[in-house]
Coordinates of C-alpha atoms and ligand atoms in Angstrom, one line a residue:
M1 CA -7.3 18.4 28.0
T2 CA -5.5 16.4 25.6
G3 CA -3.3 17.3 23.4
Y4 CA -0.6 16.9 21.0
N5 CA 2.8 18.3 21.5
N6 CA 3.2 20.2 17.8
S7 CA 6.3 21.8 18.6
N8 CA 8.6 19.3 16.8
G9 CA 8.0 20.4 13.1
G10 CA 4.5 18.4 12.8
E11 CA 5.4 14.6 14.2
V12 CA 3.5 13.8 16.8
N13 CA 5.7 13.1 19.6
T14 CA 5.2 9.4 20.4
A15 CA 7.4 8.9 22.9
S16 CA 5.9 7.6 26.2
N17 CA 5.2 11.3 27.6
G18 CA 2.0 11.5 28.6
N19 CA 0.3 12.9 25.5
G20 CA -2.5 11.8 24.1
H21 CA -4.0 10.2 26.9
S22 CA -6.7 11.1 29.1
N23 CA -9.2 9.7 31.5
G24 CA -12.1 10.8 29.3
H25 CA -14.2 8.2 27.8
S26 CA -14.1 8.6 23.0
N27 CA -17.3 6.9 23.5
G28 CA -19.5 7.9 25.5
H29 CA -19.8 4.1 26.5
S30 CA -18.4 3.0 30.2
N31 CA -17.7 -0.3 28.9
G32 CA -15.0 -0.7 31.7
N33 CA -13.0 -2.7 29.2
K34 CA -10.6 0.2 28.7
S35 CA -7.0 0.7 29.6
A36 CA -5.8 4.2 28.7
D37 CA -8.9 5.9 27.5
Y38 CA -8.7 8.4 24.9
T39 CA -10.5 12.2 24.5
A40 CA -10.8 12.0 20.7
Q41 CA -13.5 15.2 20.4
E42 CA -10.5 16.9 21.7
N43 CA -7.7 15.4 19.2
P44 CA -8.9 13.1 16.5
T45 CA -5.7 12.5 15.6
Y46 CA -5.4 9.2 18.0
P47 CA -2.0 8.4 18.7
Y48 CA -0.2 5.4 17.8
E49 CA 0.1 3.7 21.3
V50 CA -4.3 4.0 21.7
I51 CA -4.2 2.4 17.5
Q52 CA -1.4 -0.5 18.7
E53 CA -3.7 -1.1 22.5
I54 CA -6.5 -1.6 20.3
A55 CA -4.8 -4.0 17.3
D56 CA -4.0 -5.4 20.4
F57 CA -6.5 -6.0 21.9
I58 CA -7.9 -7.9 18.6
T59 CA -5.4 -9.7 17.7
K60 CA -4.6 -11.4 20.9
G61 CA -9.0 -11.5 21.3
A62 CA -8.9 -13.4 17.8
G63 CA -5.8 -15.5 18.8
V64 CA -5.6 -14.6 14.4
R65 CA -3.4 -11.8 12.6
P66 CA -5.5 -11.0 9.5
K67 CA -4.4 -10.4 6.3
I68 CA -7.6 -8.4 4.9
G69 CA -9.7 -6.1 5.9
I70 CA -12.7 -5.5 4.4
I71 CA -15.3 -3.1 5.2
C72 CA -18.8 -3.5 4.6
G73 CA -21.4 0.0 3.2
S74 CA -24.1 0.2 3.6
G75 CA -26.7 -3.0 3.8
L76 CA -23.7 -4.9 3.0
G77 CA -23.1 -6.4 6.0
S78 CA -23.5 -10.1 4.1
L79 CA -19.5 -9.7 3.4
A80 CA -18.7 -10.0 7.0
D81 CA -21.6 -13.6 7.8
I82 CA -19.9 -15.3 5.3
I83 CA -16.5 -14.9 6.9
Q84 CA -15.4 -18.8 8.7
D85 CA -14.2 -19.5 12.2
A86 CA -15.6 -15.7 13.3
R87 CA -14.6 -14.2 16.2
I88 CA -17.1 -11.3 17.2
F89 CA -16.3 -8.3 18.5
E90 CA -19.0 -5.2 19.2
Y91 CA -17.7 -1.8 18.9
E92 CA -19.0 -1.2 22.1
K93 CA -16.6 -3.5 23.9
I94 CA -13.6 -2.5 21.8
P95 CA -11.6 -0.4 23.7
N96 CA -11.7 3.5 22.3
F97 CA -13.5 2.5 19.0
P98 CA -16.6 4.7 18.0
V99 CA -20.0 3.1 17.9
S100 CA -22.4 2.5 14.2
T101 CA -25.1 5.1 14.4
V102 CA -26.2 4.5 11.0
E103 CA -28.9 1.9 10.0
G104 CA -27.6 -0.9 8.1
H105 CA -24.5 -0.6 10.0
A106 CA -24.4 -3.4 12.4
G107 CA -21.0 -1.8 14.3
K108 CA -19.3 -5.6 14.8
L109 CA -15.7 -6.2 13.8
V110 CA -15.5 -9.8 12.4
V111 CA -12.3 -11.7 12.0
G112 CA -11.7 -15.6 11.1
T113 CA -11.1 -16.9 7.7
L114 CA -12.4 -16.8 4.4
E115 CA -11.8 -18.8 1.3
G116 CA -8.0 -19.6 3.0
A117 CA -7.5 -16.3 4.0
T118 CA -7.5 -14.2 7.6
V119 CA -9.8 -11.4 7.2
M120 CA -11.2 -8.8 9.7
A121 CA -14.3 -7.4 9.0
M122 CA -15.9 -4.4 9.7
Q123 CA -19.6 -4.7 10.2
G124 CA -20.5 -1.1 10.2
R125 CA -18.2 2.2 8.4
F126 CA -18.3 5.9 10.2
H127 CA -19.1 8.9 8.3
F128 CA -18.6 12.1 8.8
Y129 CA -22.1 12.8 9.1
E130 CA -22.5 11.0 12.4
G131 CA -20.9 13.7 13.7
Y132 CA -17.1 12.3 13.8
P133 CA -14.1 14.2 12.3
L134 CA -12.5 11.9 9.5
A135 CA -9.3 11.0 11.2
K136 CA -12.3 9.1 13.8
C137 CA -13.9 7.3 10.5
S138 CA -11.2 6.2 9.3
M139 CA -8.8 5.0 12.2
P140 CA -10.3 1.4 12.2
V141 CA -8.3 1.2 8.9
R142 CA -4.9 2.1 10.6
V143 CA -5.9 -0.6 13.5
M144 CA -5.9 -2.9 10.5
K145 CA -3.1 -2.0 9.6
L146 CA -1.3 -2.9 12.7
C147 CA -2.7 -6.3 13.4
G148 CA -1.4 -7.2 10.2
V149 CA -3.5 -6.5 7.3
E150 CA -2.1 -6.2 3.9
Y151 CA -5.1 -5.5 1.4
L152 CA -8.1 -2.8 1.9
F153 CA -10.9 -4.4 0.9
A154 CA -13.9 -0.8 1.0
T155 CA -17.3 -1.7 -0.6
N156 CA -19.8 0.8 -0.4
A157 CA -23.8 1.4 -1.5
A158 CA -24.0 5.2 -4.0
G159 CA -25.5 6.7 -6.6
G160 CA -24.9 6.2 -10.0
I161 CA -24.2 9.3 -12.5
N162 CA -22.7 8.0 -15.1
P163 CA -26.4 6.9 -17.0
R164 CA -24.7 3.8 -18.5
Y165 CA -25.0 2.4 -14.6
G166 CA -28.4 0.7 -13.6
V167 CA -29.3 0.0 -10.1
G168 CA -28.1 -2.8 -8.6
D169 CA -25.0 -3.0 -11.0
I170 CA -21.4 -2.9 -9.6
M171 CA -18.8 -0.1 -10.2
L172 CA -14.6 -0.9 -9.2
M173 CA -13.4 2.2 -8.8
H174 CA -10.1 3.0 -10.2
D175 CA -10.4 6.3 -8.8
H176 CA -11.9 8.9 -6.5
V177 CA -12.5 13.4 -6.3
N178 CA -12.3 13.8 -3.3
M179 CA -14.9 16.5 -2.6
L180 CA -14.4 16.5 1.7
G181 CA -10.9 17.4 0.9
F182 CA -12.0 20.0 -2.3
A183 CA -13.8 21.8 1.1
G184 CA -10.3 21.1 3.1
N185 CA -11.0 18.4 5.0
S186 CA -8.7 15.0 5.3
P187 CA -8.2 12.3 8.0
L188 CA -4.2 13.2 7.5
Q189 CA -5.0 16.4 8.8
G190 CA -3.3 17.3 12.4
P191 CA 0.9 16.1 12.9
N192 CA 2.6 13.0 11.3
D193 CA 3.6 10.0 12.6
P194 CA 6.0 8.6 10.2
R195 CA 5.4 5.4 11.6
F196 CA 2.5 5.0 9.5
G197 CA 3.5 7.7 6.2
P198 CA 4.8 10.1 4.9
R199 CA 3.3 14.0 5.4
F200 CA 2.4 14.6 1.7
P201 CA 1.4 10.6 0.1
A202 CA 0.9 10.4 -3.6
L203 CA -2.5 9.1 -4.2
T204 CA -2.0 8.8 -8.0
N205 CA -1.9 4.8 -7.6
S206 CA -4.2 4.1 -5.0
Y207 CA -6.8 1.8 -6.4
N208 CA -5.0 -1.6 -7.0
K209 CA -5.2 -2.4 -10.9
D210 CA -4.2 -6.1 -11.2
L211 CA -7.1 -6.8 -8.0
I212 CA -9.3 -4.4 -10.2
N213 CA -8.3 -6.5 -13.9
K214 CA -8.8 -10.0 -11.7
A215 CA -12.5 -8.2 -10.9
I216 CA -12.7 -7.5 -14.5
E217 CA -12.7 -11.7 -14.6
I218 CA -14.7 -12.8 -12.0
G219 CA -17.3 -10.5 -13.1
K220 CA -16.8 -13.1 -16.3
A221 CA -16.4 -15.8 -14.9
M222 CA -20.0 -15.0 -12.2
G223 CA -21.8 -14.0 -16.0
I224 CA -22.4 -10.5 -14.5
E225 CA -19.7 -8.9 -16.8
S226 CA -22.4 -6.0 -18.3
N227 CA -23.8 -5.5 -14.7
I228 CA -19.3 -4.7 -14.0
H229 CA -18.5 -1.1 -14.8
V230 CA -15.0 1.2 -13.9
G231 CA -15.2 4.6 -12.6
V232 CA -14.9 7.2 -10.4
Y233 CA -16.5 7.8 -7.2
S234 CA -17.2 11.2 -4.9
C235 CA -17.5 11.0 -1.3
L236 CA -19.7 14.3 -0.2
G237 CA -20.1 14.8 3.4
G238 CA -24.0 14.1 3.5
P239 CA -26.2 13.0 5.3
N240 CA -28.4 15.0 2.7
Y241 CA -28.5 13.6 -0.9
E242 CA -27.8 15.8 -3.5
T243 CA -29.0 18.6 -5.5
I244 CA -29.5 18.6 -8.9
A245 CA -27.0 20.8 -9.9
E246 CA -24.6 19.5 -7.7
L247 CA -25.1 16.2 -9.0
K248 CA -24.5 17.2 -12.3
A249 CA -21.5 19.4 -11.2
L250 CA -20.3 16.3 -10.6
R251 CA -20.8 14.6 -13.8
M252 CA -18.9 17.4 -15.5
M253 CA -16.1 16.8 -13.4
G254 CA -16.0 12.4 -14.6
V255 CA -18.0 11.5 -11.8
D256 CA -19.8 7.9 -11.9
A257 CA -20.8 7.1 -8.7
V258 CA -21.6 9.6 -5.4
G259 CA -21.3 8.5 -2.2
M260 CA -20.7 9.4 1.8
S261 CA -17.4 7.4 2.8
T262 CA -14.8 5.3 1.7
V263 CA -12.5 7.9 0.3
H264 CA -11.5 8.9 3.6
E265 CA -10.9 5.1 4.1
V266 CA -8.8 4.9 0.9
I267 CA -6.5 7.7 1.9
T268 CA -6.3 6.6 5.5
A269 CA -4.8 3.2 4.0
R270 CA -2.8 4.1 1.5
H271 CA -0.8 7.0 3.3
C272 CA -0.2 3.6 5.8
D273 CA 0.9 1.2 2.4
M274 CA -2.1 -1.1 2.2
K275 CA -3.5 -2.1 -1.3
V276 CA -6.9 -1.6 -1.9
F277 CA -9.9 -2.8 -3.7
A278 CA -12.8 -0.8 -3.0
F279 CA -16.0 -1.2 -5.4
S280 CA -19.8 0.5 -5.1
L281 CA -22.6 -1.3 -5.5
I282 CA -25.3 1.2 -7.3
T283 CA -28.8 1.2 -5.4
N284 CA -29.6 4.2 -6.8
K285 CA -29.5 5.9 -10.2
C286 CA -29.3 10.2 -9.5
A287 CA -31.1 12.2 -11.3
T288 CA -29.6 15.2 -13.4
E289 CA -32.5 16.8 -14.9
Y290 CA -35.2 18.7 -12.9
N291 CA -38.1 16.9 -12.7
D292 CA -41.7 16.4 -10.0
K293 CA -41.1 12.8 -9.7
K294 CA -40.8 11.8 -6.0
D295 CA -39.9 8.1 -7.4
E296 CA -37.0 9.2 -8.5
E297 CA -35.8 11.0 -5.3
P298 CA -33.0 8.7 -3.1
S299 CA -34.1 7.3 0.0
H300 CA -32.0 5.0 2.4
D301 CA -34.7 2.4 2.4
E302 CA -34.3 2.5 -0.9
V303 CA -30.4 1.9 -0.8
M304 CA -30.9 -1.1 1.6
A305 CA -33.3 -2.9 -0.2
V306 CA -30.9 -2.7 -3.1
A307 CA -28.3 -3.5 -1.4
K308 CA -29.8 -6.9 0.2
M309 CA -31.2 -8.2 -3.3
R310 CA -27.7 -7.6 -4.7
Q311 CA -26.0 -8.9 -1.4
K312 CA -25.5 -12.3 -3.4
D313 CA -23.0 -11.6 -5.9
C314 CA -21.4 -9.1 -3.5
C315 CA -20.1 -11.3 -1.8
E316 CA -19.3 -14.2 -4.7
L317 CA -17.3 -11.4 -6.2
V318 CA -15.4 -10.3 -3.3
S319 CA -15.1 -14.6 -1.7
R320 CA -13.8 -15.3 -5.4
L321 CA -11.4 -12.3 -5.0
I322 CA -10.1 -13.3 -1.5
R323 CA -9.6 -16.5 -2.9
E324 CA -7.0 -15.8 -6.0
L325 CA -4.8 -13.4 -3.8
A326 CA -5.1 -17.1 -1.0
M327 CA -3.6 -19.1 -3.5
G328 CA -1.1 -16.3 -4.9
S329 CA -2.6 -15.4 -8.4
A330 CA -3.6 -12.2 -7.9
Ligands
LIG401 O1 -20.6 4.4 1.8 P1 -22.1 3.2 2.0 O2 -21.8 3.6 3.9 O3 -22.0 1.8 2.1 O4 -23.8 4.6 3.0 C1 -24.0 5.3 2.1 O5 -25.6 4.9 1.7 C2 -25.8 5.8 2.7 C3 -27.0 6.7 2.1 O6 -28.4 5.8 2.0 C4 -24.4 6.8 3.2 O7 -24.3 6.2 4.7 C5 -23.7 6.7 2.2 O8 -22.5 7.0 2.3

């Protein structure tokens, strides 16, 4: 049985003491690649050494240490397709990596260059509703950190609750309401390893203001400023979409867009001191009044279709922002 040593005041004992490693498979795929299999079902907090091993596998395989990490939202996998000199790692072939189970999340890690910067992109993220604990969902963010990533760019598809938002608009996230956190769930639950970050991280300045401002300028330069908003995202557990009463409650709480991801990744990134830029592509308008209109019900097909329609602008926004970062002006 894999278990962590919790007898030392809540810090993971990460010395080479045999804890945290077992002979089980974390993702049910016998890929013959694993040197330190780890049973994450029993202990969702991946030990530092296991994350280091995954990071080494990637940096050695890719031959670069990426500076920017990108997480592609539903239907936004094209953000990874524009990476040049790409080395592609299928999740199934990465030791101790979970597998993607959602349509629109290909399950590939792409490492290469974009606009002069070294990047790594997750073409496929992990969601709580897939059955993964939050620590497992956001484990790749720690892998990014140990690969050398300093900036996390997280993207998602989301429902627009703010009545001013239209389908296809982009909301730059400046804050979030963590509904899973309200329910007592966090990717940081369990023993804390100070090599990643502090036991009690502050989240007051989670979303980098300079990057938000740069993105607004870029939106103007692209001529899409009327489709760009700055707002608050909320993550629910999913996989069901929200009831009208839930959407009304979220609106009263100041939420502008709702989805089922990103927040756990941002928490994990801020915990290990990465700078964060995140945006939601509004793929559907959320109904906040009761009606019988079937065509106003959200569906993943609609989410994917809108993401496909808007992927070009999303790619341009991300590319331009990365170019500014690479030139040192963001
Ligand atoms: O947040 P991303 O991964 O973009 O996906 C969003 O789209 C899916 C629902 O259609 C959910 O997974 C929701 O979170």
